[in-house]
Short mmCIF file of N, CA and C in Angstrom, two decimals:
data_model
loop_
_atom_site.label_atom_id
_atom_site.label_comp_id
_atom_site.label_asym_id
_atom_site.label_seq_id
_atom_site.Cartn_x
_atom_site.Cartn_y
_atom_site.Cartn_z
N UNK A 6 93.41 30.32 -16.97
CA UNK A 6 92.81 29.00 -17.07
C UNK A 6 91.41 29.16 -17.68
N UNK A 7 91.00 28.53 -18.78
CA UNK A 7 89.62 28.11 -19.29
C UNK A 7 88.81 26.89 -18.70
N UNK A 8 88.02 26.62 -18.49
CA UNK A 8 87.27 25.02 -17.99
C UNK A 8 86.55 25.16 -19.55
N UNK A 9 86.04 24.30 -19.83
CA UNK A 9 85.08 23.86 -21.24
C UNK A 9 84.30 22.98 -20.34
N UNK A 10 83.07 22.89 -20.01
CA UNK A 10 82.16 21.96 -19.67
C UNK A 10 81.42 20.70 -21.22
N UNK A 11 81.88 19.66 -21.48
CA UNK A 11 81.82 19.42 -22.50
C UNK A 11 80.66 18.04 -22.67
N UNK A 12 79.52 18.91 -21.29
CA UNK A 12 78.46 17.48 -21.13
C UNK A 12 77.34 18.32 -21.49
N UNK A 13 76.30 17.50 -22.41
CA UNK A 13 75.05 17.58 -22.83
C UNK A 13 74.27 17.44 -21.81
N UNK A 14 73.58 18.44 -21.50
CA UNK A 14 72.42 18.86 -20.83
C UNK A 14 71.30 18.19 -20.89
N UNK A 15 70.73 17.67 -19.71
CA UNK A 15 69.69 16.25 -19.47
C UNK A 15 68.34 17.41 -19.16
N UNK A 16 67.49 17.26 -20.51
CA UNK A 16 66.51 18.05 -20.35
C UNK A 16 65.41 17.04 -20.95
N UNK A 17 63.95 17.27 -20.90
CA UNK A 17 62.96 16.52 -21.16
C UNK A 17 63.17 16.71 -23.36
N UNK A 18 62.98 15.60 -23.95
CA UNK A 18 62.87 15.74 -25.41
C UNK A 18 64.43 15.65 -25.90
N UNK A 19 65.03 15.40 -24.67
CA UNK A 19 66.51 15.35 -25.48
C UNK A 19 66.73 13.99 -26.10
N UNK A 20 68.13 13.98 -27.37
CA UNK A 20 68.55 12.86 -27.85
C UNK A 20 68.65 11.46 -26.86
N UNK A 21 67.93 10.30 -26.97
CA UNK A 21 68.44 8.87 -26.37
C UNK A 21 68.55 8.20 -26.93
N UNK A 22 69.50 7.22 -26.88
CA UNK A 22 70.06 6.18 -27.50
C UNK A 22 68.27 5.29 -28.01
N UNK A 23 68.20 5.10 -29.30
CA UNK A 23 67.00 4.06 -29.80
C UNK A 23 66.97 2.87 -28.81
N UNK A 24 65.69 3.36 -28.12
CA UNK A 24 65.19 2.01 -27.14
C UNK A 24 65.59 2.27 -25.80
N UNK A 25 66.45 3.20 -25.57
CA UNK A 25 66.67 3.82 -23.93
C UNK A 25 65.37 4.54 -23.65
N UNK A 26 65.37 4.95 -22.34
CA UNK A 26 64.56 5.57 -21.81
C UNK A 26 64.18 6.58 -21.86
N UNK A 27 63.10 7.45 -21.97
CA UNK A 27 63.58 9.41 -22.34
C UNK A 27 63.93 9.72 -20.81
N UNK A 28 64.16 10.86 -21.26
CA UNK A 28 64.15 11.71 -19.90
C UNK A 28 62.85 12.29 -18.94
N UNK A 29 63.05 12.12 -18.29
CA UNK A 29 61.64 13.55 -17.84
C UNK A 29 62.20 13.78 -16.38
N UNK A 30 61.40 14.95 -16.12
CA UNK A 30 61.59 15.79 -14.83
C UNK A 30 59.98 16.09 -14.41
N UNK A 31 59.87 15.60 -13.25
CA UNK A 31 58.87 15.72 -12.88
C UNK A 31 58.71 16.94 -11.12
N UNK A 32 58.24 18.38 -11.64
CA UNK A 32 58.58 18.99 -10.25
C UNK A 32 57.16 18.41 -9.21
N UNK A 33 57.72 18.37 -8.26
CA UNK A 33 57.31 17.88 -7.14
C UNK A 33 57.39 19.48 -5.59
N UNK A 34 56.36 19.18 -5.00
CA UNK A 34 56.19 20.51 -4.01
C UNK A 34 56.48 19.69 -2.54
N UNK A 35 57.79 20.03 -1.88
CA UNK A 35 57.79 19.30 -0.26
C UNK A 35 57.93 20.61 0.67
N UNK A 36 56.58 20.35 1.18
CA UNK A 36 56.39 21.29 2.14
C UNK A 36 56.43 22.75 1.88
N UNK A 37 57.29 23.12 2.46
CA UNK A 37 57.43 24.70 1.41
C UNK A 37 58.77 24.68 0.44
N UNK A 38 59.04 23.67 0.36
CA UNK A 38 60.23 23.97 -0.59
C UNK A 38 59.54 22.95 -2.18
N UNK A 39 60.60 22.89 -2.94
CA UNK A 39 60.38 22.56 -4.35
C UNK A 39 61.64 21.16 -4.81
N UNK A 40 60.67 19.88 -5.02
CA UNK A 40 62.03 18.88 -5.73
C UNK A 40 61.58 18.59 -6.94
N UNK A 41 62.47 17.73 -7.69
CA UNK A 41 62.11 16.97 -8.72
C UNK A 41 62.10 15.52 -8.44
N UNK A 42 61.77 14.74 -9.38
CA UNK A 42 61.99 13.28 -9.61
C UNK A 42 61.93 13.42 -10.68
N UNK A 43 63.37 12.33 -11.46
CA UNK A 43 64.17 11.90 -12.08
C UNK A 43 63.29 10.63 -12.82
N UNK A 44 63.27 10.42 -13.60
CA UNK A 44 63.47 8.83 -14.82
C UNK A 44 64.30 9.36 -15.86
N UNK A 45 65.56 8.35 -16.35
CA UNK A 45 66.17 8.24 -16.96
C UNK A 45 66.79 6.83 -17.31
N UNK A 46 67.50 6.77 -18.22
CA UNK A 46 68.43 5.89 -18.39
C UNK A 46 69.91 5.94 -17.85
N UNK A 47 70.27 4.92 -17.86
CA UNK A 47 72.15 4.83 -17.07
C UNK A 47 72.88 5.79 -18.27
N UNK A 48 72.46 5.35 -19.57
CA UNK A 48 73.04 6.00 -20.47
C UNK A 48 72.53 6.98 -21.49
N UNK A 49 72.59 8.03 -20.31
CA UNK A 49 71.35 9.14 -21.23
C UNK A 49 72.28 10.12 -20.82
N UNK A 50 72.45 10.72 -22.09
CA UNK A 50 73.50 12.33 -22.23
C UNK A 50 74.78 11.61 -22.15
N UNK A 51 75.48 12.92 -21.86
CA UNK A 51 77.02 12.58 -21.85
C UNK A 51 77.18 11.36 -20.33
N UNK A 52 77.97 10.26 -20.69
CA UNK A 52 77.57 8.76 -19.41
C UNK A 52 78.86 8.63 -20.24
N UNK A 53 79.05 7.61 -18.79
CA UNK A 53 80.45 6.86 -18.72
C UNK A 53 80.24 5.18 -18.56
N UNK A 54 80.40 4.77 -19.68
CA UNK A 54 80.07 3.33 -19.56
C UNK A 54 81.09 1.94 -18.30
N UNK A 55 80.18 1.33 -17.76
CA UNK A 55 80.88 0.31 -16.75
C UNK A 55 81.26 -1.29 -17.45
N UNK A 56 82.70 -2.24 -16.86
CA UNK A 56 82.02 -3.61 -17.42
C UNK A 56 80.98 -3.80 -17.28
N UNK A 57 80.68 -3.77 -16.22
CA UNK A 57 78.99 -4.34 -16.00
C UNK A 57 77.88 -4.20 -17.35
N UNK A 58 78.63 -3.10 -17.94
CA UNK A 58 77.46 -2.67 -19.23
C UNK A 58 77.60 -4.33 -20.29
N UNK A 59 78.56 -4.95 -20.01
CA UNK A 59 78.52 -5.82 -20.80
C UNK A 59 79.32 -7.27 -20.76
N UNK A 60 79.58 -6.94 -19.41
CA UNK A 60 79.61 -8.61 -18.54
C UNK A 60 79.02 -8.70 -17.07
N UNK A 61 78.62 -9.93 -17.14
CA UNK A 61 77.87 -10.30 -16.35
C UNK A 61 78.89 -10.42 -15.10
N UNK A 62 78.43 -9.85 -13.71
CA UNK A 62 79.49 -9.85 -13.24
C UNK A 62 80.60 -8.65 -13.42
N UNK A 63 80.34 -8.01 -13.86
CA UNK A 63 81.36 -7.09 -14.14
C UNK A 63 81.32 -5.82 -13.22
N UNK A 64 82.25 -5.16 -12.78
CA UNK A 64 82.63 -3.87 -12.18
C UNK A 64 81.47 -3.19 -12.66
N UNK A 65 80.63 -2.09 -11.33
CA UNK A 65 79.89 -1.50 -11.79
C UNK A 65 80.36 -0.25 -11.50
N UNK A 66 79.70 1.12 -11.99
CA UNK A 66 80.45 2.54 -12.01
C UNK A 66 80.78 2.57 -11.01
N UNK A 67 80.23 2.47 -9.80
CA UNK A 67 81.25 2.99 -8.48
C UNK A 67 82.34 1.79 -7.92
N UNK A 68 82.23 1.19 -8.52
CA UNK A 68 83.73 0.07 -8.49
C UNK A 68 84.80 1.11 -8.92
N UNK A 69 84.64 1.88 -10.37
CA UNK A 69 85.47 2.34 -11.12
C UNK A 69 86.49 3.43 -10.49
N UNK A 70 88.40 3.17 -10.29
CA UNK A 70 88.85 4.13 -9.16
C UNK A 70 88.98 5.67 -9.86
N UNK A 71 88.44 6.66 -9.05
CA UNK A 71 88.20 7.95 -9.49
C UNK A 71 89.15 8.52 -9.87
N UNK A 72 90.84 7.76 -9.59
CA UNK A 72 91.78 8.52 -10.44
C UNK A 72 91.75 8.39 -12.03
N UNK A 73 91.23 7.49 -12.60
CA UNK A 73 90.90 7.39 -13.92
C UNK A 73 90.36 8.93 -14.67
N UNK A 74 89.28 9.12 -13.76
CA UNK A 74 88.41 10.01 -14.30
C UNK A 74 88.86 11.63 -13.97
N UNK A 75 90.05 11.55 -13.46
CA UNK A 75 90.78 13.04 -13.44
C UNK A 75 92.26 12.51 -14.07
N UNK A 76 92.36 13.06 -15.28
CA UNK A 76 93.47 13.07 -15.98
C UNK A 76 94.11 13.92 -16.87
N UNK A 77 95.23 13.71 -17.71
CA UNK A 77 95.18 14.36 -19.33
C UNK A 77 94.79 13.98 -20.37
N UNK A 78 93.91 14.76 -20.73
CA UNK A 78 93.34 13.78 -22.28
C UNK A 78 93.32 14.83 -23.53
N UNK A 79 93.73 14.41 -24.70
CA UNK A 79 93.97 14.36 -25.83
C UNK A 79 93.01 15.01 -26.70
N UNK A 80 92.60 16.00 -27.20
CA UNK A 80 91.14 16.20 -28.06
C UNK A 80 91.47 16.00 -29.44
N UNK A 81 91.24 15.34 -30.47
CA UNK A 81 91.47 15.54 -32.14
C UNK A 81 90.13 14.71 -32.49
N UNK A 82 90.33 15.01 -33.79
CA UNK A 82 88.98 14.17 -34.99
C UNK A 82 89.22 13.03 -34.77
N UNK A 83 88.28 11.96 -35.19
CA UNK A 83 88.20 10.74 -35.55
C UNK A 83 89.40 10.37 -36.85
N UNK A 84 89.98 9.47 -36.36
CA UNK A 84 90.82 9.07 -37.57
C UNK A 84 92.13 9.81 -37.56
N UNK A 85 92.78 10.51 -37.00
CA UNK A 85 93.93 11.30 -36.81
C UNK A 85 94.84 10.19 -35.74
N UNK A 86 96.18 10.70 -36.19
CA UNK A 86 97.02 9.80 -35.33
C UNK A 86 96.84 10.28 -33.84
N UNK A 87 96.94 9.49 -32.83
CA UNK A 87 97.28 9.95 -31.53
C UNK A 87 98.83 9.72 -30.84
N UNK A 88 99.03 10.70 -30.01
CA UNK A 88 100.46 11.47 -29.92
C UNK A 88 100.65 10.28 -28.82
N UNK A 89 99.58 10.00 -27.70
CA UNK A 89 100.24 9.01 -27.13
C UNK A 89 100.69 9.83 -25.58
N UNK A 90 100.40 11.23 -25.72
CA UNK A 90 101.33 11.79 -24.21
C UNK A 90 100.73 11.88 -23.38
N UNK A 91 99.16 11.00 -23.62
CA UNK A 91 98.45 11.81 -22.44
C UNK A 91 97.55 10.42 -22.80
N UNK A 92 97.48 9.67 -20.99
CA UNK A 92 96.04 8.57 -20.76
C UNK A 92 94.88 8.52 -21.44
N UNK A 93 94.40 9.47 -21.62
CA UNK A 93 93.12 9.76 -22.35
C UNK A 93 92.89 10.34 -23.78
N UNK A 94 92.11 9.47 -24.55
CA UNK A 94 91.84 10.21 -26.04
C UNK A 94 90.58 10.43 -25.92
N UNK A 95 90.27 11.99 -26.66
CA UNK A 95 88.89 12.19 -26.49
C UNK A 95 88.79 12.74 -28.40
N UNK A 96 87.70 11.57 -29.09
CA UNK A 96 87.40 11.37 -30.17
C UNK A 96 86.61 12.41 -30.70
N UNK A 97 86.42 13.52 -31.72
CA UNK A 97 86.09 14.32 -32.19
C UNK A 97 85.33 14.33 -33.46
N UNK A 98 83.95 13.81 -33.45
CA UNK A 98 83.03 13.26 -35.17
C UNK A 98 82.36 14.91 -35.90
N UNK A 99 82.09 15.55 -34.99
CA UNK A 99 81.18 16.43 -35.31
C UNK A 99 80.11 16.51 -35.31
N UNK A 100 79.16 15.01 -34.86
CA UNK A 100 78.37 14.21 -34.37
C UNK A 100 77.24 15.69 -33.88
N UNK A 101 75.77 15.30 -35.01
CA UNK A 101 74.88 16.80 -34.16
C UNK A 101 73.57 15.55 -34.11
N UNK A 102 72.94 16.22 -33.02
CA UNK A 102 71.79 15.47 -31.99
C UNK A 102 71.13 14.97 -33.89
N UNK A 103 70.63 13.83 -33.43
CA UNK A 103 69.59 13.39 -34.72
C UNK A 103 70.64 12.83 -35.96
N UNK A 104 72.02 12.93 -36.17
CA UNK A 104 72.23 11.78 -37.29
C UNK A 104 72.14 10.71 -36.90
N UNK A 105 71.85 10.13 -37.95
CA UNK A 105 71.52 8.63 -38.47
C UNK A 105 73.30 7.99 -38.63
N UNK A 106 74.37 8.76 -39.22
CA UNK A 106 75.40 8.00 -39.31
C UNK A 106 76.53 8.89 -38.67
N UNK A 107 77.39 8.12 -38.08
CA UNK A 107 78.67 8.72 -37.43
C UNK A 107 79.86 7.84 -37.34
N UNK A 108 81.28 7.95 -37.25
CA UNK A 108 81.78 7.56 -37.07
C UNK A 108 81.96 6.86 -35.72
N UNK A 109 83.08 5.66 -36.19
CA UNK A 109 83.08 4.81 -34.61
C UNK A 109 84.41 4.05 -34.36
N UNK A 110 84.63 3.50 -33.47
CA UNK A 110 86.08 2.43 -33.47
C UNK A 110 85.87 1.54 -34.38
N UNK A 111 86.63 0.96 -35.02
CA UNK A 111 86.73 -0.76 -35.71
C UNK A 111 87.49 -1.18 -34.16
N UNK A 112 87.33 -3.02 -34.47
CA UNK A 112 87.78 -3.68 -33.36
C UNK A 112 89.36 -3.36 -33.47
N UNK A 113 89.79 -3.57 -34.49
CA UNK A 113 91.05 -2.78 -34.69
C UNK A 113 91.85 -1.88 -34.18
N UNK A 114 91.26 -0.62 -34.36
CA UNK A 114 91.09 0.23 -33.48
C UNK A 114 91.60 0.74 -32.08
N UNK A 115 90.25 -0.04 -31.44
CA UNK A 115 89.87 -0.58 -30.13
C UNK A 115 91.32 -1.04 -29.74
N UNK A 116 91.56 -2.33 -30.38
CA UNK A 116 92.71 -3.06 -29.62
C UNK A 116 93.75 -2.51 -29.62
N UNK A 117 94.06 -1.56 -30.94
CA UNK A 117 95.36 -0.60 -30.79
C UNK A 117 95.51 0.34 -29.54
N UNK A 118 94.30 0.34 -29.21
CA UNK A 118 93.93 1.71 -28.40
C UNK A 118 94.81 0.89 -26.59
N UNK A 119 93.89 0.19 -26.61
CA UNK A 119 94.07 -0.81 -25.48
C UNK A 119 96.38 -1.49 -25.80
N UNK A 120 96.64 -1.89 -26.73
CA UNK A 120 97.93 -1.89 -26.90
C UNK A 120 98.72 -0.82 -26.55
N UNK A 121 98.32 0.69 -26.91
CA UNK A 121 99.16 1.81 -26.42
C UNK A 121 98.99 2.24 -24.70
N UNK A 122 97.99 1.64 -24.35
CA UNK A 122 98.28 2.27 -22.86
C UNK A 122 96.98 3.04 -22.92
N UNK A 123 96.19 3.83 -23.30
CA UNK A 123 95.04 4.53 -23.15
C UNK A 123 94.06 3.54 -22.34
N UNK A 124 93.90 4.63 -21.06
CA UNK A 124 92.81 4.66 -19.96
C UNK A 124 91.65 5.17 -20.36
N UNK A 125 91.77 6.09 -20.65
CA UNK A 125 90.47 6.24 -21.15
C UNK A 125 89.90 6.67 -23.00
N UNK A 126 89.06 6.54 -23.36
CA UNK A 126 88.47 7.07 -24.43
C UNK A 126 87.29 7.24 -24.53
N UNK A 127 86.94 8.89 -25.11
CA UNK A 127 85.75 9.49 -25.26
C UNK A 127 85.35 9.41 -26.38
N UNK A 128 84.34 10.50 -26.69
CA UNK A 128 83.45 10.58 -28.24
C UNK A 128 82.25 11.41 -28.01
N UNK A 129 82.04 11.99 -29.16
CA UNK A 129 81.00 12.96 -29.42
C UNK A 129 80.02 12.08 -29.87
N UNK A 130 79.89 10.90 -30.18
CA UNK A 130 78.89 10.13 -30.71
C UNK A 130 78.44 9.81 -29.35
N UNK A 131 76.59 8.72 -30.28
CA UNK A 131 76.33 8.04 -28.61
C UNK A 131 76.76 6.55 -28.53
N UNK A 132 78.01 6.32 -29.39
CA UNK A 132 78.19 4.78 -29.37
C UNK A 132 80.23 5.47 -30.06
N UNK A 133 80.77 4.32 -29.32
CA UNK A 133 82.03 4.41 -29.41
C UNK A 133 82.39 3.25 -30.43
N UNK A 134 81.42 2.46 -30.41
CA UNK A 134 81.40 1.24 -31.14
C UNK A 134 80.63 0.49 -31.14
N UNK A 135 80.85 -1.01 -31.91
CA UNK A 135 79.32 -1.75 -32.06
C UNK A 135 79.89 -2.93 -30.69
N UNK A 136 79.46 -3.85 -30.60
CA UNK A 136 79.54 -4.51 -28.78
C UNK A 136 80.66 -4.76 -28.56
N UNK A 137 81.37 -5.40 -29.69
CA UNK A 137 83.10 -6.43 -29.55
C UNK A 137 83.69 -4.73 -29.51
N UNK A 138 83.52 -3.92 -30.18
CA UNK A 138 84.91 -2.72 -29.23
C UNK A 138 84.32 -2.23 -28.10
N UNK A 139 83.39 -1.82 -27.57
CA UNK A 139 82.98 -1.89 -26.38
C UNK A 139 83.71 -3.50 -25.21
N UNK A 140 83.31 -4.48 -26.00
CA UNK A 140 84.26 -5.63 -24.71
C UNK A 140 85.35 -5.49 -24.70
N UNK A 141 85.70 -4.83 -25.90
CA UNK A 141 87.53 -5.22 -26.09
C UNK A 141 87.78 -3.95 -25.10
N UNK A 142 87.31 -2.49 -25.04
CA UNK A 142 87.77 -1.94 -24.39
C UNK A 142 87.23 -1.84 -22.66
N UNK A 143 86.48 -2.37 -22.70
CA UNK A 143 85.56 -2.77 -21.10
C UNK A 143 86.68 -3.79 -20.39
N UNK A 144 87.14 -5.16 -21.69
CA UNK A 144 88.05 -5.88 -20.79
C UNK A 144 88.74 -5.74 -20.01
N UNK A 145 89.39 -4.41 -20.89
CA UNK A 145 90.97 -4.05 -20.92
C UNK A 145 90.43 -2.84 -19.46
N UNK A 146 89.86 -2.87 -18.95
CA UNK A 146 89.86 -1.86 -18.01
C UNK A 146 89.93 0.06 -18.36
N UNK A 147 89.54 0.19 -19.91
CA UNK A 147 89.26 1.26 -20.59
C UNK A 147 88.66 2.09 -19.96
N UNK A 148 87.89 3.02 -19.66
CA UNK A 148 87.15 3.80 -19.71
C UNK A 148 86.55 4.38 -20.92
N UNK A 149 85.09 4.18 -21.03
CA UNK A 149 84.10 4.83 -22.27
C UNK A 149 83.24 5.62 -21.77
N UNK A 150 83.58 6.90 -22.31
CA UNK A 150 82.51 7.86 -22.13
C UNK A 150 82.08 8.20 -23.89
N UNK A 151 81.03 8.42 -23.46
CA UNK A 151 79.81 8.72 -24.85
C UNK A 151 79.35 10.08 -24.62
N UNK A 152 78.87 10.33 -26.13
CA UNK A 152 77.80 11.53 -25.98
C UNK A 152 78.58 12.53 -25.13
N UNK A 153 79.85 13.18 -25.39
CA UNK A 153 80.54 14.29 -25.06
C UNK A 153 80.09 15.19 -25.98
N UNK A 154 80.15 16.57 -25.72
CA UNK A 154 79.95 17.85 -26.66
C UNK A 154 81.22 18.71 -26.71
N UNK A 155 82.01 18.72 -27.64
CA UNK A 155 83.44 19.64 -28.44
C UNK A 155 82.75 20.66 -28.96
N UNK A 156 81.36 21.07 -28.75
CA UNK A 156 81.41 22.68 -29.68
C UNK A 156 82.01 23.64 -29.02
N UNK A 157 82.98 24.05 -30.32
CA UNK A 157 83.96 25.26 -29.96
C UNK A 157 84.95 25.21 -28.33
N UNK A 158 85.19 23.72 -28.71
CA UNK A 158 86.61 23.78 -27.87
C UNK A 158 87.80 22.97 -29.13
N UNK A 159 88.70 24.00 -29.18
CA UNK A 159 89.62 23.48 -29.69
C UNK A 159 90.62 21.98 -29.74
N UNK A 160 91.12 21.70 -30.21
CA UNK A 160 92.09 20.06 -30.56
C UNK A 160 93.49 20.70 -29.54
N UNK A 161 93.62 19.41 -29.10
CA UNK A 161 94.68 19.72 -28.04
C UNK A 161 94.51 18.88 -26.53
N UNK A 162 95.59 19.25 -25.79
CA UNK A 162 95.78 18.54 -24.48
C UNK A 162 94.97 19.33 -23.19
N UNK A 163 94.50 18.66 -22.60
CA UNK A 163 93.94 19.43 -21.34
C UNK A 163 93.73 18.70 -20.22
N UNK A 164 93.55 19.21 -19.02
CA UNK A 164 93.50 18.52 -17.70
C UNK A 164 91.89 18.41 -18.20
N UNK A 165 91.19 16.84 -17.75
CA UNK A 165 90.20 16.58 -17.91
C UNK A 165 89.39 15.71 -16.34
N UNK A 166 88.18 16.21 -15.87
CA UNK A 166 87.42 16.32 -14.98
C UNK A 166 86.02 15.24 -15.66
N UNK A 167 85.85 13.91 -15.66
CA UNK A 167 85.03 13.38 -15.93
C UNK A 167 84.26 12.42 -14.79
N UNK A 168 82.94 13.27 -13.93
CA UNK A 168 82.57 12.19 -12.92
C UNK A 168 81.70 11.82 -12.71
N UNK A 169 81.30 10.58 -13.07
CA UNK A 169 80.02 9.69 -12.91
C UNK A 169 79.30 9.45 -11.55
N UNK A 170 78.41 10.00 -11.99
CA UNK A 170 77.15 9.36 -10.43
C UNK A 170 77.77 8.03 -10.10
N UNK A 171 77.47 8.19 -8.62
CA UNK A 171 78.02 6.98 -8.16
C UNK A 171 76.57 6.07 -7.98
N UNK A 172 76.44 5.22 -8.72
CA UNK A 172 75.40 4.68 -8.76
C UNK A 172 75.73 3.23 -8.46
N UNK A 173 75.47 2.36 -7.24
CA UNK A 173 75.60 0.97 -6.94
C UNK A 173 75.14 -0.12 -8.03
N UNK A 174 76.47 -0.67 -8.75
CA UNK A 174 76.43 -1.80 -9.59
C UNK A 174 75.90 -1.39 -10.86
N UNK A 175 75.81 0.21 -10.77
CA UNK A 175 75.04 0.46 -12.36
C UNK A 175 75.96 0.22 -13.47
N UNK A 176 75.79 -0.27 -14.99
CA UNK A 176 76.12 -0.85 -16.11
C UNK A 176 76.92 0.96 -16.29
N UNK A 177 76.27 1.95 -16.28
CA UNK A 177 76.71 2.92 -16.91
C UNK A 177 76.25 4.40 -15.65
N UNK A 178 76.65 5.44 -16.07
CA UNK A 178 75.87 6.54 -15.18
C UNK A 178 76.05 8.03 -15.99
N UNK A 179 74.94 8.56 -16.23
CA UNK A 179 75.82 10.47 -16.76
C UNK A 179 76.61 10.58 -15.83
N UNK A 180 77.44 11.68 -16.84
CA UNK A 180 78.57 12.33 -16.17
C UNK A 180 78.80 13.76 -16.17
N UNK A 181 79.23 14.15 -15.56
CA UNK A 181 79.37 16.06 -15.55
C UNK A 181 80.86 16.09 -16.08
N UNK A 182 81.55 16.43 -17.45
CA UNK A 182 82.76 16.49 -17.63
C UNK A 182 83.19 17.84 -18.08
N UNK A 183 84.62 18.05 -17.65
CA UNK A 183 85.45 19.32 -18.12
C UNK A 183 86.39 19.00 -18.61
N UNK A 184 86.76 19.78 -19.09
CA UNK A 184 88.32 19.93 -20.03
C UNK A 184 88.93 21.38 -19.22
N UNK A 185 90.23 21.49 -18.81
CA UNK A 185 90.28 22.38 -18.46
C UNK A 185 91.90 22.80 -19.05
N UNK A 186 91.92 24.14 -19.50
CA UNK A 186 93.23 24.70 -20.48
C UNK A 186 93.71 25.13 -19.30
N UNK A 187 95.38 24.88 -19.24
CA UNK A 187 96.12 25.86 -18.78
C UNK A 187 96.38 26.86 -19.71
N UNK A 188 96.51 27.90 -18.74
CA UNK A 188 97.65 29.40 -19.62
C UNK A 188 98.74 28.67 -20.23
N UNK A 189 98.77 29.26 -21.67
CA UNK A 189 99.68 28.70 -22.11
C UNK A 189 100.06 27.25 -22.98
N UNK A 190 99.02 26.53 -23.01
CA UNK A 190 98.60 25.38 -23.31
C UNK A 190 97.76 24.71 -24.61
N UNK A 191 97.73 24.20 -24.95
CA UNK A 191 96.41 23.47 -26.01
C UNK A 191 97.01 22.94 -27.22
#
């Protein structure tokens, strides 16, 4: 068995979405031991987007049921057919910290995606789409995770481990995700 940990690392100066929040870590001294405090954004690094991100009223991440987020999911490029055998597609741009352009869903897309049965869909970008494929797939009870990292994990099927802070009513939350190969597999 391989695991691939395929989440971007929440460090001070890292990539955020234009107009999110940065990161920082602030160490802090309690007593004789050592903490931090946290500022961030819901959607900073690899995050799993909620309705809430974009209806009012909407399911927030810990609404979302955690069997979603342990499944099989799918790894290929952007734009390749999907096989369809497995809940989850996880989108592959090549996407490196700092472009300006990347690939994304058309609403098109989106709705095909939502027509075949897919629970979830990922991406190496920090946007899966512009707002209408985000609703179309938020409606549909989708799952969107952003800002995944594929360096040097191969295209193929794998048991996938994606789990969001449980954060009360939050729009979005990072996530710690794996891909994990069986022997024999990919």
């Amino acid at each position: 068995m391989r695991i691939y940990d395929v989440s971007r690392t929440l460090a001070p100066g890292m990539y955020v979405y234009p107009g999110d929040p940065e990161f920082s870590m602030t160490p802090l001294r309690s007593g004789e031991s050592y903490i931090s405090a946290l500022s961030f954004g819901t959607h900073t690094g690899t995050h799993i987007d909620a309705p809430a991100h974009y209806f009012s009223g909407g399911a927030g991440i810990d609404k979302q049921p955690l069997s979603t987020f342990i499944t099989t999911a799918e790894l290929l490029p952007f734009g390749e057919q999907i096989s369809g055998t497995a809940p989850a597609v996880l989108l592959r741009s090549g996407y490196k910290e700092g472009d300006s352009a990347y690939p994304q869903l058309s609403e098109k897309e989106a709705c095909s995606l939502v027509e075949s049965g897919i629970e979830v869909v990922g991406c190496d970008t920090p946007s899966i789409g512009n707002d209408s494929v985000h609703r179309i797939l938020l409606a549909a009870d989708v799952v969107v995770i952003e800002l995944l990292d594929f360096t040097d994990v191969p295209d193929g099927q794998y048991n996938m481990v994606a789990l969001p802070l449980k954060i009360a009513g939050a729009d979005a939350a990072p996530a710690r995700v794996v891909l994990i190969e069986e022997e024999g597999r990919v």
